[in-house]
Amino acid sequence: MLACWVEDPNGDAFKKHLPRIQDYLWMVRGWNENASFGSQSWDTSLGLQALLASGLHEEIWKTLKKGHFFVKESQVYFR
C-alpha cells in the first residue's frame, strides 16, 4: 500500500488497498493495533534493512545487534 501511494497517491493501485485497511488495523484497548500474521521475523528483517540503509549503524549498533540475534534465533533448521 505504501509503495503504491509513493508511486501515485491518486492512482488506482493505491485506491484498491483502501477497502482492506480494516482487515489489517483495528482498535484494541484504545490503541491502534495491526495484524502481523506471525511474520515477526519478516518484519524485523525489513526493519533492520531500513535501519542499515539510514547510515546510522555506528549510532544504533546495539539495536542492530539485538535484531540480528532475533533473526538468527528465529530461523528454522531442518535436519
PDB file of N, CA and C in Angstrom:
ATOM      1  N   MET A   1       0.824  -1.188   0.000  1.00  0.00           N
ATOM      2  CA  MET A   1       0.000   0.000   0.000  1.00  0.00           C
ATOM      3  C   MET A   1       0.869   1.252   0.000  1.00  0.00           C
ATOM      4  N   LEU A   2       1.887   1.245   0.842  1.00  0.00           N
ATOM      5  CA  LEU A   2       2.779   2.402   0.922  1.00  0.00           C
ATOM      6  C   LEU A   2       3.512   2.619  -0.398  1.00  0.00           C
ATOM      7  N   ALA A   3       3.988   1.534  -0.993  1.00  0.00           N
ATOM      8  CA  ALA A   3       4.701   1.650  -2.264  1.00  0.00           C
ATOM      9  C   ALA A   3       3.780   2.209  -3.348  1.00  0.00           C
ATOM     10  N   CYS A   4       2.531   1.781  -3.349  1.00  0.00           N
ATOM     11  CA  CYS A   4       1.563   2.287  -4.338  1.00  0.00           C
ATOM     12  C   CYS A   4       1.278   3.768  -4.108  1.00  0.00           C
ATOM     13  N   TRP A   5       1.191   4.165  -2.827  1.00  0.00           N
ATOM     14  CA  TRP A   5       0.938   5.568  -2.515  1.00  0.00           C
ATOM     15  C   TRP A   5       2.112   6.439  -2.944  1.00  0.00           C
ATOM     16  N   VAL A   6       3.338   5.975  -2.700  1.00  0.00           N
ATOM     17  CA  VAL A   6       4.520   6.741  -3.096  1.00  0.00           C
ATOM     18  C   VAL A   6       4.548   6.910  -4.605  1.00  0.00           C
ATOM     19  N   GLU A   7       4.194   5.844  -5.321  1.00  0.00           N
ATOM     20  CA  GLU A   7       4.196   5.913  -6.778  1.00  0.00           C
ATOM     21  C   GLU A   7       3.132   6.868  -7.301  1.00  0.00           C
ATOM     22  N   ASP A   8       1.919   6.802  -6.749  1.00  0.00           N
ATOM     23  CA  ASP A   8       0.829   7.674  -7.197  1.00  0.00           C
ATOM     24  C   ASP A   8      -0.279   7.681  -6.156  1.00  0.00           C
ATOM     25  N   PRO A   9      -0.317   8.713  -5.277  1.00  0.00           N
ATOM     26  CA  PRO A   9      -1.327   8.764  -4.219  1.00  0.00           C
ATOM     27  C   PRO A   9      -2.767   8.769  -4.731  1.00  0.00           C
ATOM     28  N   ASN A  10      -2.964   9.141  -5.973  1.00  0.00           N
ATOM     29  CA  ASN A  10      -4.307   9.182  -6.549  1.00  0.00           C
ATOM     30  C   ASN A  10      -4.555   8.039  -7.526  1.00  0.00           C
ATOM     31  N   GLY A  11      -3.619   7.114  -7.590  1.00  0.00           N
ATOM     32  CA  GLY A  11      -3.706   6.026  -8.564  1.00  0.00           C
ATOM     33  C   GLY A  11      -4.661   4.914  -8.152  1.00  0.00           C
ATOM     34  N   ASP A  12      -5.048   4.132  -9.124  1.00  0.00           N
ATOM     35  CA  ASP A  12      -5.966   3.014  -8.890  1.00  0.00           C
ATOM     36  C   ASP A  12      -5.347   1.947  -7.982  1.00  0.00           C
ATOM     37  N   ALA A  13      -4.052   1.689  -8.132  1.00  0.00           N
ATOM     38  CA  ALA A  13      -3.406   0.661  -7.315  1.00  0.00           C
ATOM     39  C   ALA A  13      -3.523   1.003  -5.836  1.00  0.00           C
ATOM     40  N   PHE A  14      -3.291   2.261  -5.489  1.00  0.00           N
ATOM     41  CA  PHE A  14      -3.414   2.685  -4.093  1.00  0.00           C
ATOM     42  C   PHE A  14      -4.863   2.596  -3.629  1.00  0.00           C
ATOM     43  N   LYS A  15      -5.775   3.057  -4.448  1.00  0.00           N
ATOM     44  CA  LYS A  15      -7.199   3.059  -4.077  1.00  0.00           C
ATOM     45  C   LYS A  15      -7.733   1.658  -3.839  1.00  0.00           C
ATOM     46  N   LYS A  16      -7.167   0.660  -4.506  1.00  0.00           N
ATOM     47  CA  LYS A  16      -7.618  -0.716  -4.309  1.00  0.00           C
ATOM     48  C   LYS A  16      -7.240  -1.238  -2.918  1.00  0.00           C
ATOM     49  N   HIS A  17      -6.231  -0.640  -2.301  1.00  0.00           N
ATOM     50  CA  HIS A  17      -5.821  -1.061  -0.955  1.00  0.00           C
ATOM     51  C   HIS A  17      -6.733  -0.489   0.127  1.00  0.00           C
ATOM     52  N   LEU A  18      -7.319   0.650  -0.116  1.00  0.00           N
ATOM     53  CA  LEU A  18      -8.082   1.344   0.913  1.00  0.00           C
ATOM     54  C   LEU A  18      -9.188   0.508   1.554  1.00  0.00           C
ATOM     55  N   PRO A  19      -9.990  -0.244   0.795  1.00  0.00           N
ATOM     56  CA  PRO A  19     -11.044  -1.036   1.444  1.00  0.00           C
ATOM     57  C   PRO A  19     -10.521  -2.134   2.373  1.00  0.00           C
ATOM     58  N   ARG A  20      -9.256  -2.503   2.258  1.00  0.00           N
ATOM     59  CA  ARG A  20      -8.690  -3.600   3.058  1.00  0.00           C
ATOM     60  C   ARG A  20      -8.006  -3.124   4.337  1.00  0.00           C
ATOM     61  N   ILE A  21      -7.973  -1.827   4.574  1.00  0.00           N
ATOM     62  CA  ILE A  21      -7.294  -1.308   5.769  1.00  0.00           C
ATOM     63  C   ILE A  21      -7.885  -1.908   7.033  1.00  0.00           C
ATOM     64  N   GLN A  22      -9.198  -2.019   7.114  1.00  0.00           N
ATOM     65  CA  GLN A  22      -9.837  -2.544   8.321  1.00  0.00           C
ATOM     66  C   GLN A  22      -9.485  -4.015   8.567  1.00  0.00           C
ATOM     67  N   ASP A  23      -9.080  -4.729   7.518  1.00  0.00           N
ATOM     68  CA  ASP A  23      -8.635  -6.112   7.696  1.00  0.00           C
ATOM     69  C   ASP A  23      -7.296  -6.174   8.416  1.00  0.00           C
ATOM     70  N   TYR A  24      -6.541  -5.099   8.343  1.00  0.00           N
ATOM     71  CA  TYR A  24      -5.191  -5.085   8.880  1.00  0.00           C
ATOM     72  C   TYR A  24      -5.081  -4.301  10.190  1.00  0.00           C
ATOM     73  N   LEU A  25      -5.864  -3.243  10.320  1.00  0.00           N
ATOM     74  CA  LEU A  25      -5.804  -2.391  11.508  1.00  0.00           C
ATOM     75  C   LEU A  25      -7.107  -2.476  12.290  1.00  0.00           C
ATOM     76  N   TRP A  26      -7.021  -2.395  13.596  1.00  0.00           N
ATOM     77  CA  TRP A  26      -8.216  -2.342  14.421  1.00  0.00           C
ATOM     78  C   TRP A  26      -7.856  -1.697  15.748  1.00  0.00           C
ATOM     79  N   MET A  27      -8.873  -1.309  16.501  1.00  0.00           N
ATOM     80  CA  MET A  27      -8.659  -0.682  17.800  1.00  0.00           C
ATOM     81  C   MET A  27      -8.743  -1.734  18.898  1.00  0.00           C
ATOM     82  N   VAL A  28      -7.745  -1.760  19.781  1.00  0.00           N
ATOM     83  CA  VAL A  28      -7.726  -2.669  20.911  1.00  0.00           C
ATOM     84  C   VAL A  28      -7.382  -1.849  22.144  1.00  0.00           C
ATOM     85  N   ARG A  29      -8.230  -1.884  23.122  1.00  0.00           N
ATOM     86  CA  ARG A  29      -7.991  -1.148  24.368  1.00  0.00           C
ATOM     87  C   ARG A  29      -7.612   0.307  24.101  1.00  0.00           C
ATOM     88  N   GLY A  30      -8.227   0.919  23.117  1.00  0.00           N
ATOM     89  CA  GLY A  30      -7.959   2.318  22.826  1.00  0.00           C
ATOM     90  C   GLY A  30      -6.699   2.568  22.025  1.00  0.00           C
ATOM     91  N   TRP A  31      -5.990   1.503  21.641  1.00  0.00           N
ATOM     92  CA  TRP A  31      -4.758   1.644  20.873  1.00  0.00           C
ATOM     93  C   TRP A  31      -4.966   1.082  19.478  1.00  0.00           C
ATOM     94  N   ASN A  32      -4.295   1.668  18.545  1.00  0.00           N
ATOM     95  CA  ASN A  32      -4.345   1.170  17.174  1.00  0.00           C
ATOM     96  C   ASN A  32      -3.389  -0.013  17.069  1.00  0.00           C
ATOM     97  N   GLU A  33      -3.898  -1.154  16.700  1.00  0.00           N
ATOM     98  CA  GLU A  33      -3.093  -2.366  16.583  1.00  0.00           C
ATOM     99  C   GLU A  33      -3.029  -2.770  15.112  1.00  0.00           C
ATOM    100  N   ASN A  34      -2.119  -3.636  14.787  1.00  0.00           N
ATOM    101  CA  ASN A  34      -2.070  -4.162  13.432  1.00  0.00           C
ATOM    102  C   ASN A  34      -1.822  -5.659  13.469  1.00  0.00           C
ATOM    103  N   ALA A  35      -2.212  -6.291  12.387  1.00  0.00           N
ATOM    104  CA  ALA A  35      -2.057  -7.743  12.286  1.00  0.00           C
ATOM    105  C   ALA A  35      -0.742  -8.060  11.609  1.00  0.00           C
ATOM    106  N   SER A  36       0.040  -8.906  12.221  1.00  0.00           N
ATOM    107  CA  SER A  36       1.306  -9.279  11.594  1.00  0.00           C
ATOM    108  C   SER A  36       1.255 -10.674  10.988  1.00  0.00           C
ATOM    109  N   PHE A  37       0.199 -11.431  11.297  1.00  0.00           N
ATOM    110  CA  PHE A  37       0.018 -12.768  10.760  1.00  0.00           C
ATOM    111  C   PHE A  37       1.235 -13.655  11.025  1.00  0.00           C
ATOM    112  N   GLY A  38       1.880 -13.470  12.193  1.00  0.00           N
ATOM    113  CA  GLY A  38       3.001 -14.315  12.557  1.00  0.00           C
ATOM    114  C   GLY A  38       4.272 -14.046  11.773  1.00  0.00           C
ATOM    115  N   SER A  39       4.415 -12.856  11.264  1.00  0.00           N
ATOM    116  CA  SER A  39       5.576 -12.556  10.422  1.00  0.00           C
ATOM    117  C   SER A  39       6.605 -11.697  11.150  1.00  0.00           C
ATOM    118  N   GLN A  40       6.824 -11.964  12.427  1.00  0.00           N
ATOM    119  CA  GLN A  40       7.758 -11.138  13.187  1.00  0.00           C
ATOM    120  C   GLN A  40       9.163 -11.168  12.599  1.00  0.00           C
ATOM    121  N   SER A  41       9.597 -12.318  12.109  1.00  0.00           N
ATOM    122  CA  SER A  41      10.934 -12.400  11.512  1.00  0.00           C
ATOM    123  C   SER A  41      11.009 -11.541  10.255  1.00  0.00           C
ATOM    124  N   TRP A  42       9.978 -11.626   9.453  1.00  0.00           N
ATOM    125  CA  TRP A  42       9.923 -10.833   8.227  1.00  0.00           C
ATOM    126  C   TRP A  42       9.930  -9.343   8.566  1.00  0.00           C
ATOM    127  N   ASP A  43       9.081  -8.933   9.509  1.00  0.00           N
ATOM    128  CA  ASP A  43       9.005  -7.528   9.907  1.00  0.00           C
ATOM    129  C   ASP A  43      10.335  -7.036  10.471  1.00  0.00           C
ATOM    130  N   THR A  44      10.968  -7.869  11.287  1.00  0.00           N
ATOM    131  CA  THR A  44      12.251  -7.489  11.882  1.00  0.00           C
ATOM    132  C   THR A  44      13.318  -7.332  10.809  1.00  0.00           C
ATOM    133  N   SER A  45      13.370  -8.271   9.869  1.00  0.00           N
ATOM    134  CA  SER A  45      14.402  -8.188   8.834  1.00  0.00           C
ATOM    135  C   SER A  45      14.223  -6.944   7.968  1.00  0.00           C
ATOM    136  N   LEU A  46      12.994  -6.597   7.641  1.00  0.00           N
ATOM    137  CA  LEU A  46      12.757  -5.385   6.856  1.00  0.00           C
ATOM    138  C   LEU A  46      13.123  -4.133   7.655  1.00  0.00           C
ATOM    139  N   GLY A  47      12.794  -4.151   8.942  1.00  0.00           N
ATOM    140  CA  GLY A  47      13.160  -3.021   9.794  1.00  0.00           C
ATOM    141  C   GLY A  47      14.668  -2.863   9.909  1.00  0.00           C
ATOM    142  N   LEU A  48      15.374  -3.986  10.050  1.00  0.00           N
ATOM    143  CA  LEU A  48      16.834  -3.928  10.119  1.00  0.00           C
ATOM    144  C   LEU A  48      17.435  -3.391   8.823  1.00  0.00           C
ATOM    145  N   GLN A  49      16.874  -3.799   7.693  1.00  0.00           N
ATOM    146  CA  GLN A  49      17.369  -3.292   6.413  1.00  0.00           C
ATOM    147  C   GLN A  49      17.181  -1.779   6.320  1.00  0.00           C
ATOM    148  N   ALA A  50      16.039  -1.290   6.801  1.00  0.00           N
ATOM    149  CA  ALA A  50      15.790   0.160   6.781  1.00  0.00           C
ATOM    150  C   ALA A  50      16.774   0.885   7.695  1.00  0.00           C
ATOM    151  N   LEU A  51      17.028   0.313   8.866  1.00  0.00           N
ATOM    152  CA  LEU A  51      17.984   0.934   9.782  1.00  0.00           C
ATOM    153  C   LEU A  51      19.385   0.965   9.178  1.00  0.00           C
ATOM    154  N   LEU A  52      19.790  -0.106   8.531  1.00  0.00           N
ATOM    155  CA  LEU A  52      21.110  -0.141   7.892  1.00  0.00           C
ATOM    156  C   LEU A  52      21.198   0.874   6.766  1.00  0.00           C
ATOM    157  N   ALA A  53      20.109   1.035   6.024  1.00  0.00           N
ATOM    158  CA  ALA A  53      20.099   1.991   4.911  1.00  0.00           C
ATOM    159  C   ALA A  53      20.184   3.433   5.408  1.00  0.00           C
ATOM    160  N   SER A  54      19.834   3.659   6.674  1.00  0.00           N
ATOM    161  CA  SER A  54      19.875   5.020   7.215  1.00  0.00           C
ATOM    162  C   SER A  54      21.302   5.535   7.370  1.00  0.00           C
ATOM    163  N   GLY A  55      22.273   4.623   7.388  1.00  0.00           N
ATOM    164  CA  GLY A  55      23.654   5.041   7.557  1.00  0.00           C
ATOM    165  C   GLY A  55      24.017   5.362   8.996  1.00  0.00           C
ATOM    166  N   LEU A  56      23.143   5.036   9.924  1.00  0.00           N
ATOM    167  CA  LEU A  56      23.394   5.335  11.336  1.00  0.00           C
ATOM    168  C   LEU A  56      23.889   4.119  12.113  1.00  0.00           C
ATOM    169  N   HIS A  57      24.428   3.137  11.404  1.00  0.00           N
ATOM    170  CA  HIS A  57      24.795   1.881  12.048  1.00  0.00           C
ATOM    171  C   HIS A  57      25.759   2.054  13.220  1.00  0.00           C
ATOM    172  N   GLU A  58      26.621   3.041  13.181  1.00  0.00           N
ATOM    173  CA  GLU A  58      27.552   3.229  14.293  1.00  0.00           C
ATOM    174  C   GLU A  58      26.832   3.740  15.540  1.00  0.00           C
ATOM    175  N   GLU A  59      25.739   4.465  15.337  1.00  0.00           N
ATOM    176  CA  GLU A  59      24.996   5.019  16.472  1.00  0.00           C
ATOM    177  C   GLU A  59      23.976   4.038  17.041  1.00  0.00           C
ATOM    178  N   ILE A  60      23.525   3.102  16.232  1.00  0.00           N
ATOM    179  CA  ILE A  60      22.453   2.196  16.661  1.00  0.00           C
ATOM    180  C   ILE A  60      22.907   0.740  16.641  1.00  0.00           C
ATOM    181  N   TRP A  61      24.178   0.509  16.843  1.00  0.00           N
ATOM    182  CA  TRP A  61      24.712  -0.843  16.734  1.00  0.00           C
ATOM    183  C   TRP A  61      24.097  -1.801  17.745  1.00  0.00           C
ATOM    184  N   LYS A  62      23.722  -1.308  18.940  1.00  0.00           N
ATOM    185  CA  LYS A  62      23.112  -2.193  19.925  1.00  0.00           C
ATOM    186  C   LYS A  62      21.756  -2.713  19.426  1.00  0.00           C
ATOM    187  N   THR A  63      20.989  -1.839  18.824  1.00  0.00           N
ATOM    188  CA  THR A  63      19.693  -2.231  18.270  1.00  0.00           C
ATOM    189  C   THR A  63      19.886  -3.222  17.138  1.00  0.00           C
ATOM    190  N   LEU A  64      20.851  -2.948  16.265  1.00  0.00           N
ATOM    191  CA  LEU A  64      21.119  -3.854  15.151  1.00  0.00           C
ATOM    192  C   LEU A  64      21.578  -5.221  15.655  1.00  0.00           C
ATOM    193  N   LYS A  65      22.383  -5.227  16.697  1.00  0.00           N
ATOM    194  CA  LYS A  65      22.866  -6.487  17.265  1.00  0.00           C
ATOM    195  C   LYS A  65      21.708  -7.310  17.832  1.00  0.00           C
ATOM    196  N   LYS A  66      20.788  -6.656  18.544  1.00  0.00           N
ATOM    197  CA  LYS A  66      19.625  -7.345  19.093  1.00  0.00           C
ATOM    198  C   LYS A  66      18.731  -7.879  17.964  1.00  0.00           C
ATOM    199  N   GLY A  67      18.565  -7.073  16.919  1.00  0.00           N
ATOM    200  CA  GLY A  67      17.766  -7.514  15.781  1.00  0.00           C
ATOM    201  C   GLY A  67      18.386  -8.705  15.085  1.00  0.00           C
ATOM    202  N   HIS A  68      19.697  -8.679  14.927  1.00  0.00           N
ATOM    203  CA  HIS A  68      20.406  -9.801  14.305  1.00  0.00           C
ATOM    204  C   HIS A  68      20.234 -11.066  15.138  1.00  0.00           C
ATOM    205  N   PHE A  69      20.344 -10.940  16.457  1.00  0.00           N
ATOM    206  CA  PHE A  69      20.166 -12.090  17.338  1.00  0.00           C
ATOM    207  C   PHE A  69      18.762 -12.674  17.180  1.00  0.00           C
ATOM    208  N   PHE A  70      17.737 -11.794  17.140  1.00  0.00           N
ATOM    209  CA  PHE A  70      16.363 -12.267  16.988  1.00  0.00           C
ATOM    210  C   PHE A  70      16.186 -13.019  15.674  1.00  0.00           C
ATOM    211  N   VAL A  71      16.686 -12.444  14.584  1.00  0.00           N
ATOM    212  CA  VAL A  71      16.537 -13.099  13.279  1.00  0.00           C
ATOM    213  C   VAL A  71      17.262 -14.442  13.276  1.00  0.00           C
ATOM    214  N   LYS A  72      18.477 -14.460  13.805  1.00  0.00           N
ATOM    215  CA  LYS A  72      19.261 -15.698  13.855  1.00  0.00           C
ATOM    216  C   LYS A  72      18.548 -16.771  14.671  1.00  0.00           C
ATOM    217  N   GLU A  73      18.017 -16.407  15.841  1.00  0.00           N
ATOM    218  CA  GLU A  73      17.354 -17.372  16.704  1.00  0.00           C
ATOM    219  C   GLU A  73      15.983 -17.798  16.171  1.00  0.00           C
ATOM    220  N   SER A  74      15.407 -17.017  15.282  1.00  0.00           N
ATOM    221  CA  SER A  74      14.087 -17.328  14.727  1.00  0.00           C
ATOM    222  C   SER A  74      14.141 -18.262  13.532  1.00  0.00           C
ATOM    223  N   GLN A  75      15.330 -18.585  13.081  1.00  0.00           N
ATOM    224  CA  GLN A  75      15.457 -19.447  11.915  1.00  0.00           C
ATOM    225  C   GLN A  75      15.043 -20.872  12.245  1.00  0.00           C
ATOM    226  N   VAL A  76      14.466 -21.523  11.264  1.00  0.00           N
ATOM    227  CA  VAL A  76      14.062 -22.926  11.415  1.00  0.00           C
ATOM    228  C   VAL A  76      15.048 -23.776  10.636  1.00  0.00           C
ATOM    229  N   TYR A  77      15.641 -24.699  11.317  1.00  0.00           N
ATOM    230  CA  TYR A  77      16.618 -25.570  10.657  1.00  0.00           C
ATOM    231  C   TYR A  77      16.033 -26.960  10.486  1.00  0.00           C
ATOM    232  N   PHE A  78      16.162 -27.486   9.315  1.00  0.00           N
ATOM    233  CA  PHE A  78      15.695 -28.833   9.041  1.00  0.00           C
ATOM    234  C   PHE A  78      16.903 -29.751   8.972  1.00  0.00           C
ATOM    235  N   ARG A  79      16.807 -30.890   9.599  1.00  0.00           N
ATOM    236  CA  ARG A  79      17.918 -31.836   9.607  1.00  0.00           C
ATOM    237  C   ARG A  79      17.546 -33.056   8.833  1.00  0.00           C
TER     238      ARG A  79
END
